[in-house]
Amino acid sequence: MSGHTHDDIDWADRLAQLRMADTLDAEALTPVAHRLVGSVPERPTVVDVGCGAGGMSVLFARELARGAGGTVVLVDATPKLLAEAKRAVAEVADDSVEVVGLPGDLADPALAVPAADLVWASGVVHHIGDQQAALRTLAGLLRPGGVLAIAEGGLEMRCLPWELGVGRPGLEQRLLAARASWFARMRAGIPGSIAMPYGWQRALREAGLEDVESFGTLIDHPMPGSDLLREYVVHRVGWFAESAGEWLDADDRAAVTALTDPRSPDFLGHRDDLYLFGAKAIHCGRSR
């Protein structure tokens, strides 16, 4: 199976960036895992749909191991990511936590996984043409009283100073604007793409869930930042420019080339003023 999925993104090629993001997000997402696992019965089955490199399921497995145990089911359409996620989660799971890996794609309405007490999907639903139908599919995986939680939206991560000494000031804002244009085209190009002109809370209610709520968690890594953070920022800036470069002018493309080239005096990896600041929004609801 190819690393490309229906959104035409080669997720396997992004494995290194996904691993870094998981590490950087872990501190902020640990209390989210604690809150969600605490909202379901003991020894739950937790299903992570679109698990990526497995970062959130690592946190779920740790929470389960601190309690009476349970099962973590990893689901992803990209074999390389699924294998990495299973490896990462198995490293932290003790004998009380069963780890299962299943190939599967949320775009498939016949997605088959074990009945779940908690279903998690982070940054997955927006890659499906019919997002409302995808939420119904996710809600359908729940046992009565089970919880569906999705991470979608929030405050876009910022990582760069306003002025970088190369190119025009405000590069990050233009990268984010270009990325938004890319996202709109990506959404329009997904087979069966349907507009969902309302927010995630309403969408969860439309999927048949109750007790719907939203909350946020802050990602905050202040400057000067770690070596890992610098490496992640280089990957992030490069990925934005690669995917959305056609919406950047020649000067901005040249600036990104200099900023992401280790041989350049302007290489971001040499800076001590990089940071990561933003917020993830989590929306959840309970099955009847």
GROMACS .gro file of N, CA, C and O in nm, residues 98-159:
model
  248
   98GLU      N    1  -0.341  -0.419   2.652
   98GLU     CA    2  -0.331  -0.488   2.523
   98GLU      C    3  -0.320  -0.384   2.413
   98GLU      O    4  -0.391  -0.283   2.414
   99VAL      N    5  -0.231  -0.408   2.317
   99VAL     CA    6  -0.211  -0.316   2.205
   99VAL      C    7  -0.245  -0.389   2.076
   99VAL      O    8  -0.189  -0.495   2.047
  100VAL      N    9  -0.337  -0.331   1.998
  100VAL     CA   10  -0.383  -0.392   1.873
  100VAL      C   11  -0.363  -0.291   1.761
  100VAL      O   12  -0.399  -0.173   1.775
  101GLY      N   13  -0.307  -0.334   1.650
  101GLY     CA   14  -0.293  -0.249   1.533
  101GLY      C   15  -0.381  -0.298   1.419
  101GLY      O   16  -0.375  -0.416   1.384
  102LEU      N   17  -0.461  -0.209   1.362
  102LEU     CA   18  -0.552  -0.247   1.255
  102LEU      C   19  -0.539  -0.149   1.139
  102LEU      O   20  -0.549  -0.028   1.158
  103PRO      N   21  -0.515  -0.198   1.016
  103PRO     CA   22  -0.520  -0.108   0.901
  103PRO      C   23  -0.663  -0.065   0.876
  103PRO      O   24  -0.757  -0.145   0.883
  104GLY      N   25  -0.681   0.063   0.851
  104GLY     CA   26  -0.816   0.112   0.827
  104GLY      C   27  -0.814   0.259   0.794
  104GLY      O   28  -0.721   0.331   0.831
  105ASP      N   29  -0.918   0.304   0.724
  105ASP     CA   30  -0.927   0.442   0.676
  105ASP      C   31  -1.063   0.497   0.714
  105ASP      O   32  -1.167   0.434   0.684
  106LEU      N   33  -1.066   0.611   0.778
  106LEU     CA   34  -1.192   0.672   0.818
  106LEU      C   35  -1.279   0.705   0.698
  106LEU      O   36  -1.401   0.716   0.712
  107ALA      N   37  -1.220   0.719   0.581
  107ALA     CA   38  -1.300   0.746   0.462
  107ALA      C   39  -1.386   0.626   0.423
  107ALA      O   40  -1.479   0.640   0.343
  108ASP      N   41  -1.356   0.510   0.479
  108ASP     CA   42  -1.434   0.389   0.452
  108ASP      C   43  -1.550   0.381   0.550
  108ASP      O   44  -1.529   0.361   0.670
  109PRO      N   45  -1.674   0.397   0.505
  109PRO     CA   46  -1.788   0.393   0.598
  109PRO      C   47  -1.805   0.258   0.665
  109PRO      O   48  -1.876   0.247   0.765
  110ALA      N   49  -1.740   0.155   0.608
  110ALA     CA   50  -1.747   0.021   0.668
  110ALA      C   51  -1.629  -0.004   0.762
  110ALA      O   52  -1.599  -0.120   0.793
  111LEU      N   53  -1.563   0.101   0.807
  111LEU     CA   54  -1.451   0.086   0.900
  111LEU      C   55  -1.490  -0.005   1.016
  111LEU      O   56  -1.589   0.020   1.085
  112ALA      N   57  -1.414  -0.110   1.036
  112ALA     CA   58  -1.449  -0.211   1.137
  112ALA      C   59  -1.340  -0.217   1.243
  112ALA      O   60  -1.225  -0.251   1.213
  113VAL      N   61  -1.377  -0.184   1.365
  113VAL     CA   62  -1.286  -0.195   1.479
  113VAL      C   63  -1.368  -0.247   1.596
  113VAL      O   64  -1.491  -0.246   1.593
  114PRO      N   65  -1.301  -0.294   1.702
  114PRO     CA   66  -1.377  -0.339   1.821
  114PRO      C   67  -1.461  -0.226   1.879
  114PRO      O   68  -1.426  -0.108   1.870
  115ALA      N   69  -1.572  -0.262   1.940
  115ALA     CA   70  -1.656  -0.162   2.007
  115ALA      C   71  -1.574  -0.090   2.112
  115ALA      O   72  -1.497  -0.151   2.187
  116ALA      N   73  -1.587   0.042   2.116
  116ALA     CA   74  -1.496   0.124   2.196
  116ALA      C   75  -1.570   0.200   2.306
  116ALA      O   76  -1.686   0.238   2.292
  117ASP      N   77  -1.498   0.222   2.416
  117ASP     CA   78  -1.546   0.311   2.522
  117ASP      C   79  -1.500   0.454   2.496
  117ASP      O   80  -1.565   0.550   2.539
  118LEU      N   81  -1.387   0.468   2.427
  118LEU     CA   82  -1.332   0.599   2.395
  118LEU      C   83  -1.274   0.592   2.255
  118LEU      O   84  -1.193   0.503   2.225
  119VAL      N   85  -1.316   0.682   2.169
  119VAL     CA   86  -1.260   0.695   2.034
  119VAL      C   87  -1.194   0.831   2.024
  119VAL      O   88  -1.254   0.934   2.058
  120TRP      N   89  -1.069   0.833   1.976
  120TRP     CA   90  -0.992   0.956   1.959
  120TRP      C   91  -0.955   0.968   1.812
  120TRP      O   92  -0.913   0.873   1.748
  121ALA      N   93  -0.967   1.090   1.757
  121ALA     CA   94  -0.924   1.118   1.621
  121ALA      C   95  -0.868   1.260   1.617
  121ALA      O   96  -0.942   1.356   1.638
  122SER      N   97  -0.739   1.272   1.594
  122SER     CA   98  -0.673   1.402   1.597
  122SER      C   99  -0.632   1.446   1.457
  122SER      O  100  -0.552   1.379   1.391
  123GLY      N  101  -0.688   1.558   1.413
  123GLY     CA  102  -0.651   1.611   1.282
  123GLY      C  103  -0.682   1.516   1.168
  123GLY      O  104  -0.610   1.515   1.067
  124VAL      N  105  -0.785   1.436   1.184
  124VAL     CA  106  -0.818   1.332   1.086
  124VAL      C  107  -0.944   1.367   1.009
  124VAL      O  108  -0.948   1.354   0.886
  125VAL      N  109  -1.047   1.413   1.079
  125VAL     CA  110  -1.178   1.432   1.016
  125VAL      C  111  -1.170   1.531   0.901
  125VAL      O  112  -1.235   1.514   0.797
  126HIS      N  113  -1.084   1.634   0.913
  126HIS     CA  114  -1.080   1.735   0.807
  126HIS      C  115  -1.013   1.684   0.679
  126HIS      O  116  -1.012   1.753   0.578
  127HIS      N  117  -0.959   1.563   0.682
  127HIS     CA  118  -0.904   1.502   0.560
  127HIS      C  119  -1.005   1.412   0.489
  127HIS      O  120  -0.970   1.347   0.391
  128ILE      N  121  -1.127   1.406   0.540
  128ILE     CA  122  -1.231   1.324   0.481
  128ILE      C  123  -1.329   1.413   0.405
  128ILE      O  124  -1.367   1.520   0.453
  129GLY      N  125  -1.370   1.369   0.286
  129GLY     CA  126  -1.456   1.452   0.204
  129GLY      C  127  -1.584   1.493   0.276
  129GLY      O  128  -1.618   1.612   0.281
  130ASP      N  129  -1.656   1.397   0.331
  130ASP     CA  130  -1.780   1.424   0.404
  130ASP      C  131  -1.749   1.415   0.553
  130ASP      O  132  -1.753   1.308   0.613
  131GLN      N  133  -1.718   1.530   0.613
  131GLN     CA  134  -1.675   1.531   0.753
  131GLN      C  135  -1.788   1.487   0.846
  131GLN      O  136  -1.765   1.417   0.946
  132GLN      N  137  -1.911   1.528   0.815
  132GLN     CA  138  -2.023   1.489   0.901
  132GLN      C  139  -2.044   1.338   0.897
  132GLN      O  140  -2.068   1.275   1.000
  133ALA      N  141  -2.034   1.278   0.779
  133ALA     CA  142  -2.046   1.133   0.769
  133ALA      C  143  -1.933   1.064   0.845
  133ALA      O  144  -1.954   0.960   0.910
  134ALA      N  145  -1.813   1.123   0.842
  134ALA     CA  146  -1.700   1.065   0.916
  134ALA      C  147  -1.727   1.066   1.066
  134ALA      O  148  -1.695   0.969   1.137
  135LEU      N  149  -1.788   1.173   1.116
  135LEU     CA  150  -1.822   1.179   1.258
  135LEU      C  151  -1.927   1.075   1.294
  135LEU      O  152  -1.921   1.014   1.402
  136ARG      N  153  -2.021   1.053   1.203
  136ARG     CA  154  -2.121   0.948   1.230
  136ARG      C  155  -2.053   0.810   1.235
  136ARG      O  156  -2.090   0.725   1.317
  137THR      N  157  -1.956   0.790   1.145
  137THR     CA  158  -1.883   0.663   1.148
  137THR      C  159  -1.809   0.647   1.281
  137THR      O  160  -1.814   0.540   1.343
  138LEU      N  161  -1.742   0.751   1.326
  138LEU     CA  162  -1.670   0.745   1.453
  138LEU      C  163  -1.766   0.722   1.569
  138LEU      O  164  -1.738   0.640   1.658
  139ALA      N  165  -1.878   0.793   1.570
  139ALA     CA  166  -1.975   0.776   1.678
  139ALA      C  167  -2.032   0.634   1.678
  139ALA      O  168  -2.063   0.579   1.785
  140GLY      N  169  -2.040   0.574   1.560
  140GLY     CA  170  -2.092   0.439   1.550
  140GLY      C  171  -2.000   0.333   1.606
  140GLY      O  172  -2.041   0.217   1.623
  141LEU      N  173  -1.876   0.370   1.634
  141LEU     CA  174  -1.780   0.275   1.693
  141LEU      C  175  -1.797   0.263   1.844
  141LEU      O  176  -1.738   0.174   1.906
  142LEU      N  177  -1.877   0.352   1.903
  142LEU     CA  178  -1.885   0.360   2.048
  142LEU      C  179  -1.985   0.262   2.107
  142LEU      O  180  -2.092   0.237   2.051
  143ARG      N  181  -1.951   0.210   2.225
  143ARG     CA  182  -2.050   0.142   2.308
  143ARG      C  183  -2.145   0.247   2.366
  143ARG      O  184  -2.111   0.366   2.372
  144PRO      N  185  -2.263   0.207   2.412
  144PRO     CA  186  -2.351   0.304   2.480
  144PRO      C  187  -2.278   0.371   2.596
  144PRO      O  188  -2.212   0.306   2.676
  145GLY      N  189  -2.286   0.503   2.600
  145GLY     CA  190  -2.217   0.579   2.704
  145GLY      C  191  -2.072   0.610   2.673
  145GLY      O  192  -2.005   0.678   2.751
  146GLY      N  193  -2.024   0.561   2.558
  146GLY     CA  194  -1.885   0.586   2.521
  146GLY      C  195  -1.863   0.730   2.476
  146GLY      O  196  -1.957   0.804   2.447
  147VAL      N  197  -1.737   0.769   2.470
  147VAL     CA  198  -1.699   0.907   2.439
  147VAL      C  199  -1.620   0.914   2.309
  147VAL      O  200  -1.526   0.836   2.287
  148LEU      N  201  -1.660   1.006   2.222
  148LEU     CA  202  -1.582   1.041   2.103
  148LEU      C  203  -1.516   1.175   2.127
  148LEU      O  204  -1.582   1.271   2.167
  149ALA      N  205  -1.385   1.181   2.106
  149ALA     CA  206  -1.310   1.306   2.120
  149ALA      C  207  -1.229   1.329   1.994
  149ALA      O  208  -1.158   1.239   1.948
  150ILE      N  209  -1.241   1.448   1.936
  150ILE     CA  210  -1.163   1.484   1.818
  150ILE      C  211  -1.081   1.609   1.849
  150ILE      O  212  -1.125   1.696   1.923
  151ALA      N  213  -0.962   1.614   1.795
  151ALA     CA  214  -0.880   1.735   1.804
  151ALA      C  215  -0.883   1.801   1.667
  151ALA      O  216  -0.831   1.747   1.569
  152GLU      N  217  -0.948   1.915   1.660
  152GLU     CA  218  -0.962   1.990   1.534
  152GLU      C  219  -0.961   2.139   1.567
  152GLU      O  220  -1.030   2.183   1.657
  153GLY      N  221  -0.883   2.214   1.492
  153GLY     CA  222  -0.880   2.358   1.511
  153GLY      C  223  -0.799   2.399   1.632
  153GLY      O  224  -0.713   2.326   1.681
  154GLY      N  225  -0.826   2.518   1.681
  154GLY     CA  226  -0.747   2.576   1.790
  154GLY      C  227  -0.678   2.702   1.742
  154GLY      O  228  -0.725   2.771   1.651
  155LEU      N  229  -0.564   2.732   1.801
  155LEU     CA  230  -0.483   2.846   1.760
  155LEU      C  231  -0.362   2.795   1.684
  155LEU      O  232  -0.285   2.714   1.737
  156GLU      N  233  -0.343   2.842   1.561
  156GLU     CA  234  -0.233   2.797   1.477
  156GLU      C  235  -0.100   2.819   1.546
  156GLU      O  236  -0.075   2.923   1.608
  157MET      N  237  -0.013   2.717   1.540
  157MET     CA  238   0.118   2.725   1.604
  157MET      C  239   0.202   2.836   1.541
  157MET      O  240   0.207   2.851   1.419
  158ARG      N  241   0.270   2.912   1.627
  158ARG     CA  242   0.367   3.012   1.583
  158ARG      C  243   0.504   2.970   1.633
  158ARG      O  244   0.517   2.916   1.744
  159CYS      N  245   0.608   2.999   1.554
  159CYS     CA  246   0.741   2.954   1.593
  159CYS      C  247   0.854   3.049   1.555
  159CYS      O  248   0.967   3.031   1.600
   0.00000   0.00000   0.00000
